[in-house]
Amino acid sequence: MPEQFPPDNSERPVKRAHIKSFGCQMNVHDAERMADLLAREGYEATENADDADLVILNTCHIREKAAEKVYSEIGRLRVRKEERALEGKETLIAVAGCVAQAEGGEIIRRAPTVDLVVGPQSYHRLPDLLKDARGRKTIDTDFPDEDKFDHLPLPSKKRLMARGPAAFLTVQEGCDKFCSFCVVPFTRGAEVSRPVEAVLAEARSMAEAGVKEIMLLGQNVNAYHGLAADGSVWGLARLFEALSEIEGLKRLRYATSHPRDMEEALILAHRDLPKLMPYLHLPVQAGSDRILKAMNRKHKAADYLAIIERVRSVRPDIAITSDFIVGFPGETDADFEDTMRLVREVGFATAYSFKYSARPGTKAAEAEDAVPEAVKTARLHTLQALLMEQQNAFNAATIGRTVPVLFEKPGRYEGQIAGKSPYLQAVHVDIPSGDEISAWIGRIADVRITELRSNSLHGEIVSPLGEADRGGMAA
Ligand code: SAH
Ligand code: SF4
Ligand code: F3S
């Protein structure tokens, strides 16, 4: 059970907290949960770092550029902290997230303005850590035995609704795969799955608050193996079956998956569970077996292609997305051509691609056959051009179709609302005149897609409000 925290004390002057997140969705979700905890401690969230009594940088260590960002941010915050001190105001600066875990006390040595360094598994200890940090520099980069999510307060209904009808739920953290390029096993620790009941209870309370879509999060979410009440161990497919039974929840998603853990049961869930959205983020990283081996991915290009074929055989319309690294040490033109061939063969709905960045402590960082920066840049451009072509083709293929859209927030223009298709495409529509935007948020309606503008699809609502609230697929 989540710990009980004292209620907000309205007699205390309100303090302001600003949390800035970098990196993956797990960080985004951690930031939400830290904000919930801080609200209990009398902190109000502020978008404005200059105005904050507490600034938390929730950092990412995955590539050098991401990690270095934190120091330029700290530089800016130091100036503001000094100004505020002259005004008699205290400012606490905390570094959280994966840089905190990886660099620990080194952060305070390099940037003495930082008061607190807290690793990703210790956020439930924030109230005590903030008290300590007032008196002395404080560092907590333990991997505690307890699960932080069991000790973080569940968000209130009001706070959940303010975040919209699509929400994150972390079911698994850490990673045991040790891909040779990756810091995650070091920054997030060993792979741990949350127990089934804890996940279901959280999902039920989210559904009660009005959440319509849950994205299950994990570094290796399809390796999920959670302990159920009867002592059995459930995989992700079984968990989705149970989640499907929760009334109110209309859509289920998950990220990020590893090809090695793409079990048949999960593939079949894409056929059998209407609430499980036709979207699969399955990073492959490279198309050359030689490079995949050096990356310690533990699968070959052909294995990946076979999985995609199998998934498409049960769910032909599924959107496949991926991550790629170009310029891994030793990658030749021929290796890179293998990646291009794999991309052509699969046809991705969208994908992220990165230049290899050597990370301290990882196996690949010891390699001596680095690819020159200019070659990496050229390969990235070539790959991204192809991926963009595929993304446009995927989106264009939706034009003329009718798809159910979950409306999440007001659009950019008056009378417009923004939502997501089952394939996670952004869709904008004009709501019928006279209707309130708020009445449409959280609804699923059938939308006929009419055009593709720069980054989003536009369409027309074909089912009126009232008849519209159903999940699943339209023809
Ligand atoms: N758990 C996920 C990925 C986590 S990191 C998985 O296993 O797929 C997200 C992406 O960042 C990775 O898929 C990879 O493409 C990229 N990445 C990780 N380490 C990197 C590095 N050292 N250099 C460049 N990109 C990297
Ligand atoms: Fe990193 Fe590989 Fe684990 Fe993904 S599976 S988090 S890339 S080590
Ligand atoms: Fe970055 Fe940590 Fe996520 S390194 S990608 S924030 S797990």
XYZ file of N, CA and C in Angstrom, residues 1-3 5 26 29-30 33 120-125 143-153 169-174 188 192-199 202 224 226:
129
model
N 0.838 -1.215 0.000
C 0.000 0.000 0.000
C 0.864 1.253 0.000
N 0.405 2.310 -0.706
C 1.172 3.551 -0.675
C 1.177 4.126 0.733
N 2.268 4.740 1.101
C 2.348 5.342 2.425
C 1.388 6.514 2.542
N 0.712 10.237 3.612
C 1.445 11.466 3.879
C 0.489 12.476 4.483
N 9.748 6.794 -19.012
C 9.813 6.416 -17.598
C 10.170 7.635 -16.766
N 7.078 9.803 -16.463
C 6.166 9.274 -15.447
C 6.727 9.461 -14.034
N 8.007 9.222 -13.855
C 8.624 9.459 -12.540
C 8.394 10.902 -12.101
N 5.011 11.377 -10.694
C 4.863 10.808 -9.352
C 5.623 11.625 -8.310
N 17.098 7.207 -9.514
C 15.718 6.927 -9.929
C 14.948 5.962 -9.029
N 15.636 5.189 -8.210
C 14.873 4.227 -7.383
C 14.595 4.763 -5.979
N 14.948 6.018 -5.711
C 14.833 6.545 -4.335
C 13.871 7.717 -4.199
N 13.004 7.925 -5.197
C 12.159 9.123 -5.154
C 11.178 9.140 -3.985
N 10.798 7.952 -3.517
C 9.879 7.915 -2.376
C 10.526 8.490 -1.126
N 11.855 8.634 -1.130
C 12.546 9.184 0.040
C 12.708 10.706 -0.045
N 20.109 1.360 -4.524
C 19.020 0.612 -5.145
C 18.280 -0.053 -3.989
N 17.319 0.656 -3.366
C 16.679 0.096 -2.168
C 15.903 -1.165 -2.489
N 15.700 -2.009 -1.458
C 14.937 -3.248 -1.643
C 13.481 -2.954 -1.957
N 12.954 -1.880 -1.338
C 11.528 -1.609 -1.533
C 11.296 -0.981 -2.911
N 10.069 -1.196 -3.424
C 9.684 -0.644 -4.716
C 9.184 0.781 -4.498
N 9.813 1.726 -5.176
C 9.440 3.129 -4.923
C 7.953 3.371 -5.188
N 7.385 2.661 -6.188
C 5.984 2.917 -6.532
C 5.025 2.473 -5.420
N 5.459 1.507 -4.607
C 4.627 1.107 -3.469
C 4.639 2.165 -2.384
N 5.594 3.059 -2.434
C 5.739 4.056 -1.375
C 5.466 5.468 -1.866
N 5.160 5.617 -3.131
C 4.786 6.937 -3.654
C 3.267 7.033 -3.610
N 2.724 8.192 -3.240
C 1.260 8.285 -3.171
C 0.659 8.142 -4.566
N 1.751 3.848 -16.754
C 1.813 3.017 -15.548
C 3.083 2.163 -15.659
N 4.025 2.380 -14.754
C 5.276 1.616 -14.811
C 5.065 0.229 -14.198
N 5.378 -0.818 -14.968
C 5.187 -2.183 -14.466
C 6.518 -2.909 -14.254
N 7.561 -2.355 -14.836
C 8.839 -3.065 -14.772
C 9.931 -2.009 -14.872
N 11.002 -2.196 -14.110
C 12.107 -1.234 -14.175
C 13.416 -1.979 -14.287
N 14.420 -1.293 -14.800
C 15.746 -1.867 -14.881
C 15.907 -2.804 -16.055
N 19.569 2.149 -14.019
C 18.264 1.771 -13.478
C 18.326 0.477 -12.693
N 13.324 -5.592 -12.564
C 12.355 -5.941 -11.521
C 10.946 -5.705 -12.057
N 10.060 -6.722 -11.887
C 8.661 -6.562 -12.286
C 7.815 -6.290 -11.057
N 6.888 -5.376 -11.163
C 5.987 -5.110 -10.038
C 4.940 -6.227 -9.945
N 4.502 -6.550 -8.733
C 3.511 -7.629 -8.586
C 2.206 -7.289 -9.315
N 1.542 -8.336 -9.793
C 0.310 -8.190 -10.566
C -0.724 -7.337 -9.832
N -0.965 -7.659 -8.536
C -2.022 -6.953 -7.802
C -1.756 -5.461 -7.696
N -0.487 -5.097 -7.510
C -0.136 -3.672 -7.399
C -0.461 -2.964 -8.713
N -0.162 -3.627 -9.821
C -0.424 -3.045 -11.143
C -1.930 -2.913 -11.374
N -3.552 -0.198 -9.275
C -3.251 1.133 -9.808
C -4.090 1.401 -11.057
N 8.239 -8.585 -18.768
C 7.490 -8.547 -17.515
C 7.181 -9.963 -17.014
N 5.459 -10.764 -13.478
C 5.024 -10.297 -12.167
C 4.393 -11.416 -11.354
